[in-house]
Short mmCIF file of C-alpha atoms in Angstrom, two decimals:
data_model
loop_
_atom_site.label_atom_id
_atom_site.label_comp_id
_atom_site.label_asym_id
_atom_site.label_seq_id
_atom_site.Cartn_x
_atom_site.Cartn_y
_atom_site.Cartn_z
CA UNK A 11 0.00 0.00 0.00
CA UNK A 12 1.30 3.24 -0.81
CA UNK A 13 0.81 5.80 1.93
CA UNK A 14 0.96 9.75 1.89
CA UNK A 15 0.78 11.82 4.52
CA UNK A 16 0.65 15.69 4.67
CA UNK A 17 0.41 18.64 7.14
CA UNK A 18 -0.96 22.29 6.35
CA UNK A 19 0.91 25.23 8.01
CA UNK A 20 -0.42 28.16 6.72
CA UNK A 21 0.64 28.95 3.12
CA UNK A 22 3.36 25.56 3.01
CA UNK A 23 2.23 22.08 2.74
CA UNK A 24 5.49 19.98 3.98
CA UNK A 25 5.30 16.33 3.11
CA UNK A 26 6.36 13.94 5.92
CA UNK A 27 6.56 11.04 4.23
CA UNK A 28 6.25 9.12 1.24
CA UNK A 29 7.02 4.81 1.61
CA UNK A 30 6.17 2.08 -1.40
CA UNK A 31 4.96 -0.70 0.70
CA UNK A 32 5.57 -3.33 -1.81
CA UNK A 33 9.26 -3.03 -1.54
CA UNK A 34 9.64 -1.52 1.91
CA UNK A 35 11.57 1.92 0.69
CA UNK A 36 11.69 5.02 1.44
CA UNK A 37 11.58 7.10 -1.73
CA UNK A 38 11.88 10.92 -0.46
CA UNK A 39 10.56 14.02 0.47
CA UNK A 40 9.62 17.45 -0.72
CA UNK A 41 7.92 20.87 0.26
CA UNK A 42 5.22 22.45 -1.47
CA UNK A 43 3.31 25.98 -1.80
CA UNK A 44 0.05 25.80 -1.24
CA UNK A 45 -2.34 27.37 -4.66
CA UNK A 46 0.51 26.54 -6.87
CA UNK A 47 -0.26 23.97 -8.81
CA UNK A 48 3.15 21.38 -10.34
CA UNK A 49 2.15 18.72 -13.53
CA UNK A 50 4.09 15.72 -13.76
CA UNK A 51 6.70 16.07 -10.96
CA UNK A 52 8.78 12.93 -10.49
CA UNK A 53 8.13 11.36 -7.41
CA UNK A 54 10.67 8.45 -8.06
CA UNK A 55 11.74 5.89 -9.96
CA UNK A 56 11.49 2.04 -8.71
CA UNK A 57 13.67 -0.93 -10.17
CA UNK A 58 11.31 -3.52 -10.17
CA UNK A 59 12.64 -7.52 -10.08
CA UNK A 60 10.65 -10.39 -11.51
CA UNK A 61 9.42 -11.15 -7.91
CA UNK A 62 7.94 -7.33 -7.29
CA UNK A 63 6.15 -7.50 -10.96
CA UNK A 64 4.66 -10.84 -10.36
CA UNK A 65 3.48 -9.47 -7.10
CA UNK A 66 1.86 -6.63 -8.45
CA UNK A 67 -0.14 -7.98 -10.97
CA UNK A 68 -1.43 -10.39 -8.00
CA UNK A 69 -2.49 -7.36 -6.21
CA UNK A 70 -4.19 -6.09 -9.37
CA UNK A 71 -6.10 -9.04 -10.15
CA UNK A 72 -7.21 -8.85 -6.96
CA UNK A 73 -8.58 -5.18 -7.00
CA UNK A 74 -6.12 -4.08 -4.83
CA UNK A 75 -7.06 -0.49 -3.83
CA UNK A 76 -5.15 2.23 -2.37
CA UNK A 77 -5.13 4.65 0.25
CA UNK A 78 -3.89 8.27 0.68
CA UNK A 79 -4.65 10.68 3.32
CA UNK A 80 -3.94 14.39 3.10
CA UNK A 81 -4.42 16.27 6.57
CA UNK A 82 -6.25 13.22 8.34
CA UNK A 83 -8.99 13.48 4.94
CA UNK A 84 -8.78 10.15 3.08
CA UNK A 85 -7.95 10.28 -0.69
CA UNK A 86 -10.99 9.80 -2.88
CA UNK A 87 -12.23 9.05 -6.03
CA UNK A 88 -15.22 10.99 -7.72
CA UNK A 89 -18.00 8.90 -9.18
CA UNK A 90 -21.60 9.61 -10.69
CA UNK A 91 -24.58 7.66 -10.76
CA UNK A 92 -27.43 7.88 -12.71
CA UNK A 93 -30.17 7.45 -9.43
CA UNK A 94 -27.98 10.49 -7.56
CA UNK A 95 -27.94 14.00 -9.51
CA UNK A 96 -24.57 14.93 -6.94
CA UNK A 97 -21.26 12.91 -6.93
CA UNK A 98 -20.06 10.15 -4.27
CA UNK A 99 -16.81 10.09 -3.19
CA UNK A 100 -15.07 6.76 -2.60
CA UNK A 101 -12.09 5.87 -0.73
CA UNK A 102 -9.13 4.69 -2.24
CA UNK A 103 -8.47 3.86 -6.07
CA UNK A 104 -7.67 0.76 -7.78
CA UNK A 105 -3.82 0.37 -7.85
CA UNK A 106 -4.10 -0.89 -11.56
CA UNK A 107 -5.96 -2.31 -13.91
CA UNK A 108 -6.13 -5.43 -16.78
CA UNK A 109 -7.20 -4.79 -20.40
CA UNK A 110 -7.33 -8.06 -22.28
CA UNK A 111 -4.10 -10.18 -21.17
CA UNK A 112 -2.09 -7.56 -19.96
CA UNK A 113 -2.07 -6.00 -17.16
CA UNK A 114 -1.20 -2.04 -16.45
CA UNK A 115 -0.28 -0.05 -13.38
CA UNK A 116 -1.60 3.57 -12.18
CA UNK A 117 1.49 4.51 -11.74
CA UNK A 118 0.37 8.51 -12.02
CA UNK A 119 -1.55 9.94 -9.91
CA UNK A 120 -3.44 13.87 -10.08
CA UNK A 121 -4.33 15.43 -6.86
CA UNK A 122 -7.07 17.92 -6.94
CA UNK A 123 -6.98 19.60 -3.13
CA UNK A 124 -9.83 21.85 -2.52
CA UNK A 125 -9.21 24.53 0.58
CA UNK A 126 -10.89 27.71 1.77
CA UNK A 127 -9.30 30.49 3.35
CA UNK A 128 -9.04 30.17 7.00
CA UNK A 129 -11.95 31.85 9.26
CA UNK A 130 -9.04 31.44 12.47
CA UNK A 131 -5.59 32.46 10.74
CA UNK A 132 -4.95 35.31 8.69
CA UNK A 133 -3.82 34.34 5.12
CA UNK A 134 -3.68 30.60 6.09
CA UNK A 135 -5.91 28.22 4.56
CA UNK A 136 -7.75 25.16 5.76
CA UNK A 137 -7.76 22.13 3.39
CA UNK A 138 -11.81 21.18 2.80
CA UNK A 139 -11.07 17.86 0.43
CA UNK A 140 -8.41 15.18 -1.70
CA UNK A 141 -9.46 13.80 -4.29
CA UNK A 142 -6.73 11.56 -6.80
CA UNK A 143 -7.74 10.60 -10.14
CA UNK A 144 -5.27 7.72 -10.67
CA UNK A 145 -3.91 7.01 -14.16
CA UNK A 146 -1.45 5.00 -16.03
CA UNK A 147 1.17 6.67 -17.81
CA UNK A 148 4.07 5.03 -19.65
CA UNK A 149 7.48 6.29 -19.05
CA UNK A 150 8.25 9.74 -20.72
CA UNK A 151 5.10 10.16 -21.40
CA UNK A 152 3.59 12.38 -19.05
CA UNK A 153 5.51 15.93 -20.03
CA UNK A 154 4.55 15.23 -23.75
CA UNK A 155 0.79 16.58 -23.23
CA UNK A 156 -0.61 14.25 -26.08
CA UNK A 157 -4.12 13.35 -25.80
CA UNK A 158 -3.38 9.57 -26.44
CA UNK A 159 -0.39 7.81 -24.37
CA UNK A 160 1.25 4.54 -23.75
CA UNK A 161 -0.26 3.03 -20.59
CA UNK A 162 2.60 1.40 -18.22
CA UNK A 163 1.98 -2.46 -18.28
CA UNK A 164 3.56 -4.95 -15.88
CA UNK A 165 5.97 -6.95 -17.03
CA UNK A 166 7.28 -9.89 -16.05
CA UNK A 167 10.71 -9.15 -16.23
CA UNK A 168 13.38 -6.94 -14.62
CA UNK A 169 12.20 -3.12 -15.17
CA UNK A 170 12.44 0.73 -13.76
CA UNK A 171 8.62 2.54 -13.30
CA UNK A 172 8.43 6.00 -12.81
CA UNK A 173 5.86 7.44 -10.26
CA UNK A 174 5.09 11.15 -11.25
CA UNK A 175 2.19 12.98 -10.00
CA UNK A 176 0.20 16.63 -10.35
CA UNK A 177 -1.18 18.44 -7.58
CA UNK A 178 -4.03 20.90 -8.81
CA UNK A 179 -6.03 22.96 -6.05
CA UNK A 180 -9.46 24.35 -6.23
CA UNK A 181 -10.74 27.16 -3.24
CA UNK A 182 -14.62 25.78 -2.49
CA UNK A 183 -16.85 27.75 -0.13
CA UNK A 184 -17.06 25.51 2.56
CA UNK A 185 -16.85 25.61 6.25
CA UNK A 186 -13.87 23.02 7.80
CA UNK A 187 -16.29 21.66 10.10
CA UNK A 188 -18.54 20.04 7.14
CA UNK A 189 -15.99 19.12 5.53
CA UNK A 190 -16.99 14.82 6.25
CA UNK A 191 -20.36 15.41 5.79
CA UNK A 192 -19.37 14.84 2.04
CA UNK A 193 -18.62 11.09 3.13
CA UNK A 194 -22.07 10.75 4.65
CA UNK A 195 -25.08 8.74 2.48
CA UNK A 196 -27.78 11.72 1.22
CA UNK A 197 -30.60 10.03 3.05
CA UNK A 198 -33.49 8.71 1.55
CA UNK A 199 -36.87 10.26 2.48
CA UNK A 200 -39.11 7.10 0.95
CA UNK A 201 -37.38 5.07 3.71
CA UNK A 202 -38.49 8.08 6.26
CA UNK A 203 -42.37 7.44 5.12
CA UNK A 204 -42.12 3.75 5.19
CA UNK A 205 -40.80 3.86 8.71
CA UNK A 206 -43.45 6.51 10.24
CA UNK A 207 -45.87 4.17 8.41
CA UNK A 208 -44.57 0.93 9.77
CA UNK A 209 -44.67 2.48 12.90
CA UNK A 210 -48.04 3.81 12.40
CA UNK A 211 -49.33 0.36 12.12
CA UNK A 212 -48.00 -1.38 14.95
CA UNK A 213 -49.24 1.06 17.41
CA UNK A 214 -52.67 0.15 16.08
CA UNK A 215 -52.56 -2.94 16.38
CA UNK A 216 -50.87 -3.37 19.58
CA UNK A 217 -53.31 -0.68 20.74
CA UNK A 218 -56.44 -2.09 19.62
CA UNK A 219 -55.05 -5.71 21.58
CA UNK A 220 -54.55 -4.06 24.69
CA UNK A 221 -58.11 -2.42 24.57
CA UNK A 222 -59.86 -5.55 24.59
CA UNK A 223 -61.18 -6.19 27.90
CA UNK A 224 -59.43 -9.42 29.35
CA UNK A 225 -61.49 -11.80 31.28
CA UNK A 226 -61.71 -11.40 35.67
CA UNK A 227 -60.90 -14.37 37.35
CA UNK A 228 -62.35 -14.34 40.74
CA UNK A 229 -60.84 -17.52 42.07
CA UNK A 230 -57.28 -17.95 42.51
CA UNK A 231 -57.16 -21.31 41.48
CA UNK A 232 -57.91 -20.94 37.94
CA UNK A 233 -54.74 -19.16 37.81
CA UNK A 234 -52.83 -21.23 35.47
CA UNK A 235 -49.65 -20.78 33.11
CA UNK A 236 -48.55 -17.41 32.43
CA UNK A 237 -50.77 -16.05 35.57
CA UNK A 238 -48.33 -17.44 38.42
CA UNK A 239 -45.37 -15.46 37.15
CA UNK A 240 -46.39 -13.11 40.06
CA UNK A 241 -45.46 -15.85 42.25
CA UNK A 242 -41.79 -15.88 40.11
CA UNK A 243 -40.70 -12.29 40.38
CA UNK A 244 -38.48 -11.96 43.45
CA UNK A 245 -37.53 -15.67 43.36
CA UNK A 246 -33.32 -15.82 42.82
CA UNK A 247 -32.46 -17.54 39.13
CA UNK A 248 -30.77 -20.38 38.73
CA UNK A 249 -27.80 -18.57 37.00
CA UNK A 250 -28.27 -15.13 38.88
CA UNK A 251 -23.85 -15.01 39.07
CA UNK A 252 -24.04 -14.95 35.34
CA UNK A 253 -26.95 -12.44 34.96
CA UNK A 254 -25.83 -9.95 36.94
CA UNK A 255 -22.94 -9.43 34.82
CA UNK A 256 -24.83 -9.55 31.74
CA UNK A 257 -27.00 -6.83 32.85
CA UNK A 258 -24.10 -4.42 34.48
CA UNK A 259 -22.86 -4.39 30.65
CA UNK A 260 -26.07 -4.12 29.30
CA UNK A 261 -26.34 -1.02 31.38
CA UNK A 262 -23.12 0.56 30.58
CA UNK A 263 -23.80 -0.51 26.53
CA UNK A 264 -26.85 2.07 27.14
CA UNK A 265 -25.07 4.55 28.22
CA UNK A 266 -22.25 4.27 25.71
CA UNK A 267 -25.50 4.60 23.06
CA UNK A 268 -26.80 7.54 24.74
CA UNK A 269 -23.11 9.63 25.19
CA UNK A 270 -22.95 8.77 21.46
CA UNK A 271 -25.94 10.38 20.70
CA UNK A 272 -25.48 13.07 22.55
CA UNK A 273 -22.14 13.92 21.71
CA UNK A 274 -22.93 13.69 17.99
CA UNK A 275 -25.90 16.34 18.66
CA UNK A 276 -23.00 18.50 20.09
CA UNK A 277 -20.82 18.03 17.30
CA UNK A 278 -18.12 17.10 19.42
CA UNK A 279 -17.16 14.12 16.78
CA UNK A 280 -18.39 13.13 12.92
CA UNK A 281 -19.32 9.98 12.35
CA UNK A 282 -17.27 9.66 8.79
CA UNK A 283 -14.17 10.93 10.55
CA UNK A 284 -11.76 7.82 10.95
CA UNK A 285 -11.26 6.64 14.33
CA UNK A 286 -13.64 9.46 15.89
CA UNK A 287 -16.37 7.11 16.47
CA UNK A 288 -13.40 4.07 17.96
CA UNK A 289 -12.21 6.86 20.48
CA UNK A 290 -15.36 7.99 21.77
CA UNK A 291 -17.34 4.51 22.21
CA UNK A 292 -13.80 3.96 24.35
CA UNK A 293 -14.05 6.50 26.47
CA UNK A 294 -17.93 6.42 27.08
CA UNK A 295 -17.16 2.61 27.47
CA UNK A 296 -14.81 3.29 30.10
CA UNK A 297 -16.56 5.81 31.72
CA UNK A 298 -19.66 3.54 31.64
CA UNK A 299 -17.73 0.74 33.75
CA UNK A 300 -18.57 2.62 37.04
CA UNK A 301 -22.37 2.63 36.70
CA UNK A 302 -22.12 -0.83 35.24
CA UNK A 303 -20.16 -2.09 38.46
CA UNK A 304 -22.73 -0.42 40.81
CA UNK A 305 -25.87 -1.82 39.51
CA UNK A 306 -24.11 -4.94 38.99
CA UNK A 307 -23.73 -5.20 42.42
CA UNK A 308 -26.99 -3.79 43.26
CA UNK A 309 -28.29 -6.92 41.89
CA UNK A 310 -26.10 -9.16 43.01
CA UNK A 311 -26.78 -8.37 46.26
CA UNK A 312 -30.65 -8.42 45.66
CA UNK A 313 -29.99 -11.89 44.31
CA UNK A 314 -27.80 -12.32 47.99
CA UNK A 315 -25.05 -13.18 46.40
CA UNK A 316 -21.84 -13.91 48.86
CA UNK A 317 -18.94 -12.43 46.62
CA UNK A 318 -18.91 -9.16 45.21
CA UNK A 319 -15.66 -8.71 44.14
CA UNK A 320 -15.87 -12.27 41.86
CA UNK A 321 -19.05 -10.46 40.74
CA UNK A 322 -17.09 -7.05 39.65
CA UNK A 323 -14.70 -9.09 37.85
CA UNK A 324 -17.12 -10.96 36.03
CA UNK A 325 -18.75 -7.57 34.82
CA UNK A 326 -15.45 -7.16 33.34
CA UNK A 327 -14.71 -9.85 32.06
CA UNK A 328 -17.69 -12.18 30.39
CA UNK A 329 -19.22 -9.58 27.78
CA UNK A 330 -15.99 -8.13 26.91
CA UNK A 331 -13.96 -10.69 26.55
CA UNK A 332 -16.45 -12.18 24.17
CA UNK A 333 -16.09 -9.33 21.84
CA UNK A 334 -12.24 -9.14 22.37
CA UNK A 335 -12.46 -12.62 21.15
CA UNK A 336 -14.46 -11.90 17.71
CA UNK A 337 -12.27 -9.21 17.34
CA UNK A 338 -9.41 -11.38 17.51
CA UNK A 339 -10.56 -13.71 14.68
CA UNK A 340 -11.75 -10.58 12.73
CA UNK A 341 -8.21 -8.61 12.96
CA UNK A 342 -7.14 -13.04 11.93
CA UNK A 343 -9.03 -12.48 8.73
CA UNK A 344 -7.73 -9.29 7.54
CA UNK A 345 -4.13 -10.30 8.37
CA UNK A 346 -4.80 -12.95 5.79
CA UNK A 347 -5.93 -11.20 3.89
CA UNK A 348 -3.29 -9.13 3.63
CA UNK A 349 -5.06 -6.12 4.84
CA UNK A 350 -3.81 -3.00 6.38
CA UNK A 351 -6.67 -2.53 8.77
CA UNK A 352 -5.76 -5.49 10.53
CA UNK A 353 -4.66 -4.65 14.73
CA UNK A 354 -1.02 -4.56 15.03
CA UNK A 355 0.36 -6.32 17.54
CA UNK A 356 0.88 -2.34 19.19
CA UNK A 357 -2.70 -2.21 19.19
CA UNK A 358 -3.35 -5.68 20.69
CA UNK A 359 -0.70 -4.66 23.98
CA UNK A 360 -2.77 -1.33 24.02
CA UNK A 361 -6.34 -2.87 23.98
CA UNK A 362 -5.08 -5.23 26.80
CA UNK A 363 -3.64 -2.73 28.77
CA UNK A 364 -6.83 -0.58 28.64
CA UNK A 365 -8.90 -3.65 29.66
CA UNK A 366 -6.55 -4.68 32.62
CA UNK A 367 -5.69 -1.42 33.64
CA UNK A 368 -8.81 0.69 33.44
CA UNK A 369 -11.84 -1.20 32.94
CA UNK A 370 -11.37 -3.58 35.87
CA UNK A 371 -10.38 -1.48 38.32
CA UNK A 372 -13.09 0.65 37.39
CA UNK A 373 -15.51 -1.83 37.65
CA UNK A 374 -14.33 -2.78 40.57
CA UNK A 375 -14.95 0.83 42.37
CA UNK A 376 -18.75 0.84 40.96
CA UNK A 377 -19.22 -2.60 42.62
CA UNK A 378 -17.25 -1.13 46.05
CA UNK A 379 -19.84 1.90 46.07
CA UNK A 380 -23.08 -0.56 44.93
CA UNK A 381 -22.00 -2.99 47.47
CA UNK A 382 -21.71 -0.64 50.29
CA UNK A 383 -25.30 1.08 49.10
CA UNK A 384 -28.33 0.23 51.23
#
């Protein structure tokens, strides 16, 4: 995967760094003005052996796409459908593609950066959108300007590929707050009226159940079936050391959904914005452990249960291990797959140490507090 990464500092965009992840080098660096726009600079030129070709056209069969990012905004490609009268943006583009039996690399690639002045720094700007229109350009082709060109095909042999690019920017109107809500679906309003009238309907019907009279039963023994469960509601379950930690997470999983929600209202994070929506359901999650260790215990203790502090760790421990575990064999999958979202093994010592060091002892002080309640 080839990754770029830039930083905006008023009128100077400084490139930090530039790494082809097929062969693991380091290919250079460079500083450029912001508004002035470069055709066909000569990012580098990669000897290729039979081994790096061979891989390549495996990635290409396989629709190998890659991914950019230009001041945390992912680099997209435009596209137009015929049911949408507005453009969707997708993430990534396809790092080559196959015409017949051969198969050609886009090894050129035109970045179109839209900015608008800054509303916070005088005569900075703020960049608003990336979008990279990847193309395939044989060598010495590129500064010729013809409208037809050699494409760069992989070869199966020993080679050199040169990796040019153009940057072109374009000043939008837009305020750098909104600028993910271009990620977002435009919602559909049909789906709105289907809903309300979905809605519509079961209230009706579960209305017009409940307003049927039900029958009086004088004597208490014709209570049968479903009647005794009045008898049932303070009696202890069988597995009440297993429910009790089921509902403390249930509890703090409400929460979570509710800080969410409310922080999303407050604009605090955007919901397209990578990683926004990872940090905040970790924090709420975290924060949530407390509450979820009190009423955990709260019930426990209804339940007369003779160890709290098993009870606290169980809160813990049973629902999130579970998901630790599927995402364990998801992160599996993707590292098969040869994907880069796949959890480094960084992440995996980090997730752990968060779980040891925070959650439990959190949970843990909830339970202390809901124990010691009357």
């Amino acid at each position: 995967m080839t990754r770029w990464a830039l930083s905006v500092q008023r009128n100077t965009v400084h490139e930090k760094r530039v790494y082809w992840y097929l062969t693991k080098t380091f290919v250079g660096t460079g500083q450029y003005r912001v508004t002035t726009s470069q055709e066909c600079r000569l990012l580098c030129k990669q000897s290729w052996r039979v081994e790096d070709a061979i891989r390549v056209e495996e990635l290409i069969s396989d629709d190998y796409l890659v991914e950019w990012e230009l001041d945390g905004l992912p680099g997209v490609t435009v596209s137009y459908t015929n049911e949408a009268p507005e453009h969707n943006y997708r993430i990534g583009f396809p790092l080559g593609f196959k015409k017949g039996d051969a198969t050609f690399i886009n090894n050129h690639a035109i970045f179109q950066i839209l900015y608008t002045p800054s509303q916070e720094k005088f005569g900075g700007y703020d960049i608003v959108g990336f979008e990279v229109y990847p193309d395939s350009i044989a060598d010495g082709e590129c500064t010729k300007k013809n409208v037809e060109y050699a494409f760069q095909e992989v070869t199966i042999r020993r080679a050199t590929v040169s990796f040019t690019y153009s940057v072109q920017w374009k000043e939008v109107q837009m305020l750098p707050k909104s600028r993910w809500d271009a990620f977002l679906l435009k919602p559909n309003p049909d789906r709105h009226y289907y809903a309300l009238l979905n809605a519509m309907i079961v209230v009706m019907l579960v209305s017009s159940l409940i307003g049927k009279k039900a029958p009086m039963y004088d004597d208490a023994d014709d209570f049968i079936g479903w009647r005794l469960i009045n008898r049932d509601v303070f009696r202890r379950p069988v597995y009440g050391g297993l429910l009790t930690p089921i509902m403390g997470t249930g509890i703090q999983l409400f929460m979570v959904f509710i800080g969410l929600t409310l922080c999303l209202q407050l604009g605090w994070y955007h919901p397209a914005q990578p990683g926004s929506l990872a940090r905040w359901f970790t924090f709420l999650f975290l924060l949530g452990a407390i509450p979820a260790g009190y009423w955990s215990a709260r019930i426990y203790k209804v339940f007369r249960g003779k160890s709290w502090v098993l009870n606290s760790i169980l809160t813990a421990v049973v629902c999130p291990s579970i998901m630790v575990i599927l995402l364990f064999f998801i992160s599996v999958i993707t590292w098969f797959r040869q994907s880069s979202l796949a959890i480094s093994f960084s992440g995996w010592v980090s997730l752990l140490s968060i779980w040891v060091l925070l959650l439990v002892p959190l949970t843990s002080l909830g339970a202390y507090f809901g124990e010691k309640a009357e």
